[in-house]
XYZ file of C-alpha atoms in Angstrom:
320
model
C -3.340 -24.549 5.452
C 0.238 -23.759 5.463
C 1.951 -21.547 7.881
C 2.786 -17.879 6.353
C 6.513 -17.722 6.123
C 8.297 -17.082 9.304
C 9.743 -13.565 8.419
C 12.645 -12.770 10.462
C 15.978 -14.461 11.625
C 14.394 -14.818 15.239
C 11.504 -16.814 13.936
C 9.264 -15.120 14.842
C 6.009 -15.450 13.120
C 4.893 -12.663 10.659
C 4.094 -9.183 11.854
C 0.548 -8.030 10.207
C -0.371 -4.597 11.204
C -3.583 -2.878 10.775
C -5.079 0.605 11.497
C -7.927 2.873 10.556
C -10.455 5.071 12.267
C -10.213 3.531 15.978
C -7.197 5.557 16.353
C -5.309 2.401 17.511
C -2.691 0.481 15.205
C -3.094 -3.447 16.268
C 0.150 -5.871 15.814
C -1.442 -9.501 14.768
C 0.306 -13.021 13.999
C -0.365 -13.234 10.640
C -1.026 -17.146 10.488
C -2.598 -17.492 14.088
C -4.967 -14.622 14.109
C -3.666 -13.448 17.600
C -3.442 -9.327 18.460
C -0.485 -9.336 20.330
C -0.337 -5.719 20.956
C -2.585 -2.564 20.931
C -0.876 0.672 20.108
C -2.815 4.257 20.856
C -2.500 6.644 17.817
C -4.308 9.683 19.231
C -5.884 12.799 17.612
C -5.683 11.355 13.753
C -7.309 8.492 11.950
C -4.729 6.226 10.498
C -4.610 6.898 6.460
C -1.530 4.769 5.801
C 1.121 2.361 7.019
C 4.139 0.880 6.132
C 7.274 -0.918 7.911
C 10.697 -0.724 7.378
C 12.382 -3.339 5.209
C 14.418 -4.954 8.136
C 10.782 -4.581 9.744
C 11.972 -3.261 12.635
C 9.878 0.556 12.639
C 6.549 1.050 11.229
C 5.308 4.422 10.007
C 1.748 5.684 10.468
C 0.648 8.674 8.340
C -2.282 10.842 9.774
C -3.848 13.941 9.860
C -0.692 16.574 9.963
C 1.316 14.184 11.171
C 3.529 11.456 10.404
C 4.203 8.512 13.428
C 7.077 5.783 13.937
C 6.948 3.008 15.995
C 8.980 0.433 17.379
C 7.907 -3.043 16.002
C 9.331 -4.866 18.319
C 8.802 -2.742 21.543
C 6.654 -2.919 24.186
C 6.278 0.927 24.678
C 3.313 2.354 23.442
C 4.664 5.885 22.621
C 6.019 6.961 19.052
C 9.792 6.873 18.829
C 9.201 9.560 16.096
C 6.386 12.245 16.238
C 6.298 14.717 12.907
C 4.190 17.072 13.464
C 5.593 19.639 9.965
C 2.969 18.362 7.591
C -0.241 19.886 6.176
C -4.033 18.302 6.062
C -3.772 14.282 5.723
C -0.968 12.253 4.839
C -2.126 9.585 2.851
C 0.748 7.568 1.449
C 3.760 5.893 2.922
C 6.593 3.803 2.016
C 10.179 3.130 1.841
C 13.463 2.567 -0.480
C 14.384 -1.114 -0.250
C 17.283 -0.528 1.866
C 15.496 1.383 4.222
C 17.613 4.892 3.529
C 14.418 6.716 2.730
C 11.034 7.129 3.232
C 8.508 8.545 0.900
C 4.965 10.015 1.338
C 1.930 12.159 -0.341
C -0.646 13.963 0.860
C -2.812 16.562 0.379
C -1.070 19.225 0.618
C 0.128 18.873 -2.901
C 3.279 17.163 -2.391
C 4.917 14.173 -2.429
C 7.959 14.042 -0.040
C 11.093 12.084 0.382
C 12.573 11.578 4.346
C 16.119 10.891 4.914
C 15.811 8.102 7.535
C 19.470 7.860 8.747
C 18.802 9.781 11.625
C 16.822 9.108 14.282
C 14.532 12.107 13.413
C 12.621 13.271 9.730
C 14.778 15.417 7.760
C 12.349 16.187 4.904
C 15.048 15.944 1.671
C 13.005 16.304 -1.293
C 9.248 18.023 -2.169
C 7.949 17.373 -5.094
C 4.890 19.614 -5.759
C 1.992 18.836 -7.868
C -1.531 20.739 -8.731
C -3.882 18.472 -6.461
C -4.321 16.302 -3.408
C -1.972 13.286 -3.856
C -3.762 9.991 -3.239
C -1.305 7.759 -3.755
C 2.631 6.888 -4.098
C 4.326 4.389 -5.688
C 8.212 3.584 -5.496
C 9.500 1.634 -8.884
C 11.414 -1.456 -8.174
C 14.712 -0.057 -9.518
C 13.923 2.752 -6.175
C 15.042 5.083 -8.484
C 11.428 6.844 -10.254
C 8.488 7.759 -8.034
C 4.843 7.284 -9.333
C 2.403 10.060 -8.020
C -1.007 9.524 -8.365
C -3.679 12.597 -7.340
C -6.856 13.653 -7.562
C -7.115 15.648 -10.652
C -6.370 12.370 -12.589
C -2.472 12.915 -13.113
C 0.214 10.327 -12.623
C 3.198 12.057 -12.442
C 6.369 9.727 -12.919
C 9.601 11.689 -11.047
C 12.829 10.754 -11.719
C 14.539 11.258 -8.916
C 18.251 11.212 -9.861
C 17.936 13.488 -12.700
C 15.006 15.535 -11.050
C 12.854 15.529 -14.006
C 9.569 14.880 -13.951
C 6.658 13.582 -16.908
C 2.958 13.233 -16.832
C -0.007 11.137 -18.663
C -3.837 11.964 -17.718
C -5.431 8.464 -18.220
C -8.964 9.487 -17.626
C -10.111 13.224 -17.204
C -11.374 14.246 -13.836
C -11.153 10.454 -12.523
C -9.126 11.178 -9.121
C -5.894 8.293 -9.304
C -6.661 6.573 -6.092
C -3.896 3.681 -6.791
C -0.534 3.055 -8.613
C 0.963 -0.392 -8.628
C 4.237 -1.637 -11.010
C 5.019 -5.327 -10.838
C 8.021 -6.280 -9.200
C 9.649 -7.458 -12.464
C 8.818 -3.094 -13.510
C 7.201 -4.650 -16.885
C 3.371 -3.677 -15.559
C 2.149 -0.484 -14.213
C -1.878 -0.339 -13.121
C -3.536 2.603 -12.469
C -7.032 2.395 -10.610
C -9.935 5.326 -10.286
C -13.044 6.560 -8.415
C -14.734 5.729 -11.224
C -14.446 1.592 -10.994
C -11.578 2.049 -14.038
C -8.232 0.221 -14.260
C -5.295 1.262 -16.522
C -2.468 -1.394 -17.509
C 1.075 -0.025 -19.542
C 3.849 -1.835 -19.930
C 7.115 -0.410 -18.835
C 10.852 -0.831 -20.854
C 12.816 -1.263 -17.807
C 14.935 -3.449 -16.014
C 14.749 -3.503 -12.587
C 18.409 -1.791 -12.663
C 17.870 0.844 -14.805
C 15.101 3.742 -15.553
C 13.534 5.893 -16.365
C 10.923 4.025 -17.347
C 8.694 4.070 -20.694
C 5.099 3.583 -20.522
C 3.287 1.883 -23.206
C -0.824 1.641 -22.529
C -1.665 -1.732 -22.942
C -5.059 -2.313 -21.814
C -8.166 -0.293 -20.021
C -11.162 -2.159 -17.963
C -14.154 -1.211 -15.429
C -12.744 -3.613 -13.298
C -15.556 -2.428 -10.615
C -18.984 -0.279 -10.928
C -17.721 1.640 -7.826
C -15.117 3.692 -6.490
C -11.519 1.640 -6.822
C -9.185 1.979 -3.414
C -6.988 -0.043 -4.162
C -4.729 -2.094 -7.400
C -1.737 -4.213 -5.996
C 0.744 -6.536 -7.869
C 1.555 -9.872 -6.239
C 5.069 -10.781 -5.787
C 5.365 -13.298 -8.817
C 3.772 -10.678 -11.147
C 0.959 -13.265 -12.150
C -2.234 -11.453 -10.556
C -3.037 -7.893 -9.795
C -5.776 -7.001 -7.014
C -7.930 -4.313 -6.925
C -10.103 -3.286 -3.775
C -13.499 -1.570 -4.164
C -15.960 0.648 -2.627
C -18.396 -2.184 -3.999
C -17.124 -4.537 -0.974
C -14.984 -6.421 -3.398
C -11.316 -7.591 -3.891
C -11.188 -9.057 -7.200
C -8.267 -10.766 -8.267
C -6.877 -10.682 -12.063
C -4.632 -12.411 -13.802
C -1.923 -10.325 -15.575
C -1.134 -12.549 -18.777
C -4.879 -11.403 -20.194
C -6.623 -9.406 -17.764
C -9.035 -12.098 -16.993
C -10.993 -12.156 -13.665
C -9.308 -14.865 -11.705
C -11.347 -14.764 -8.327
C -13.939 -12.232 -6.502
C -13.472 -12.221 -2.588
C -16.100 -10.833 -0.976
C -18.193 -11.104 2.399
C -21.572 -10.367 3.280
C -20.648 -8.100 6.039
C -17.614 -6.659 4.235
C -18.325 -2.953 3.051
C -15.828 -1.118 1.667
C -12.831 -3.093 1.069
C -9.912 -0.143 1.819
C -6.246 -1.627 1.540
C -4.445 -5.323 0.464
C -1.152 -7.045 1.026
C -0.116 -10.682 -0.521
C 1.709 -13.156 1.015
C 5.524 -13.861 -0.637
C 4.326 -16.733 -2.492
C 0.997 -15.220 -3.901
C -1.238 -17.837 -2.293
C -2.820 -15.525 -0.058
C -3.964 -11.985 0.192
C -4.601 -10.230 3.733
C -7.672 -7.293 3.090
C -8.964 -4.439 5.148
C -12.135 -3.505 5.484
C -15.288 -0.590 6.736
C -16.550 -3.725 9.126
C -13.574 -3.267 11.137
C -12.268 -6.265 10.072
C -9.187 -7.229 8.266
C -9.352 -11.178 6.776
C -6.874 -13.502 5.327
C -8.225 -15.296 1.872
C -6.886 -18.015 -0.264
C -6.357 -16.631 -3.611
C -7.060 -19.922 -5.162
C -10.573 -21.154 -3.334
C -11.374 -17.765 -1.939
C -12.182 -19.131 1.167
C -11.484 -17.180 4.437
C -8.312 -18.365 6.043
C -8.176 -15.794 9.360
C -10.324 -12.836 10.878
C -8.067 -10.366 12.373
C -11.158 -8.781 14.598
C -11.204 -6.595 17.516
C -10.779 -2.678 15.792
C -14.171 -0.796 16.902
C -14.187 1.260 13.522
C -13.770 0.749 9.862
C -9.513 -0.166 8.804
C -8.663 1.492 6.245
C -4.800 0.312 5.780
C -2.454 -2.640 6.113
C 1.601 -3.342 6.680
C 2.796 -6.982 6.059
C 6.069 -8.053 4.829
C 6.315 -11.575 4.296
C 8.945 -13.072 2.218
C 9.646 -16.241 0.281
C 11.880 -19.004 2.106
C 13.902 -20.730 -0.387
């Protein structure tokens, strides 16, 4: 099958990372399979990761802490330990050109990190009423998405600080936010197997954005984890407790594909490739596995984590 896009001016091949309960984060070769390195991520379980747009840090969110690492290091200690956070971080991510970093947790907040320093200044807090499950940067980097576990999704403008809220499913905890990189989607998934569609009135320069619902479907019996876009805007993925990744297609909500294993379990995190032909998932077998989105056949095993991983990092882009 076709190489994954060689990501990076040194052509290098692309950087998968994957993480979870092991307490180890484990650098792959996307399109070979290979772990090239093993990094130690002690006292915390690995809720979320993310890397840096010029992919040279990744950030691992734990238990009262927050972790950055050196991609393309050999050391295997933390160029940044943050140790100022409250119960478990579960949500990472960062503005496109890498100014700012973003996370949620369950302390109630959602926070924004000035990155221009070597350390974490903490810049913004944004506090909400419950456990934050999930965050979700719009592609104009200029609203943030909330979701938590009351059922909220709180959309916060962040240059004019204000901040609106719809409830799409009483006491269903928001475990996922996803918006289409054209910002003309927005899916919402819950613990109770439910997914939300709007459509949003916004460019990708300009915001804030207006939500109109569009469309509501059980996409799974079971708990959702996970709802993800792919880059052409064409299918959405959602990950379930059921040990599914189904794949839909956007234009009418039709299932397009169901990946699943007989081994798989709870199916925690995704990532697509640039050109949507693949999808990369992690999984409670302590697995992580590469699929064609078309045949749904396995493509790669990325095996060797002794407990279940729970979250994914892979940037891949399109070569023109």
């Amino acid at each position: 099958f076709r190489r994954l896009n060689m990501a990076n001016g040194g052509g290098d091949p692309v950087i998968l990372a994957t993480a979870g309960y092991d307490h180890r984060i484990r650098f792959w070769q996307a399109h070979s399979g290979i772990c090239h390195r093993t990094v130690q991520h002690p006292d915390s379980q690995v809720n979320a990761l993310d890397m840096t747009p010029d992919k040279q840090l990744i950030a691992a969110a734990g238990y009262q802490h927050i972790r950055m690492y050196d991609i393309n290091s050999s050391s295997p200690n933390a160029l940044i330990n943050y140790e100022g956070v409250q119960k478990n971080v579960t949500a990472v991510g960062f503005h496109e050109d890498g100014k700012w970093m973003y996370t949620g947790g369950e302390d109630h907040t959602a926070k924004i990190w000035d990155l221009r320093s070597r350390s974490l200044q903490c810049q913004r807090i944004f506090q909400v009423k419950a456990p934050v499950n999930c965050v979700t940067l719009h592609p104009n980097q200029g609203e943030l998405y909330v979701g938590d576990q009351s059922g909220s999704i709180h959309c916060w403008d962040l240059k004019t600080d204000v901040n609106e809220h719809l409830i799409p499913e009483p006491d269903a905890a928001i475990t996922s936010v996803s918006i289409d990189p054209m910002g003309t989607l927005m899916a919402a998934v819950n613990n109770k197997g439910n997914c939300y569609l709007w459509t949003m009135n916004a460019s990708r320069t300009s915001g804030p954005s207006n939500l109109h619902p569009k469309k509501k479907f059980q996409a799974h019996n079971k708990y959702i984890l996970k709802c993800l876009f792919s880059p052409d805007s064409t299918l959405l993925a959602t990950t379930s407790a059921d040990g599914t990744c189904r794949i839909w297609r956007t234009a009418d909500q039709s299932l397009c594909i169901e990946l699943k294993d007989k081994s798989q379990r709870w199916v925690w995190d995704c990532a697509f490739s640039g050109d949507s032909q693949y999808i990369i998932t992690a999984s409670s077998d302590n697995n992580a596995r590469l699929w064609s989105v078309n045949t749904g056949e396995i493509k790669r095993e990325y095996s060797g984590h002794e407990k279940a991983v729970v979250c994914l990092a892979f940037r891949d882009e399109v070569v023109s």
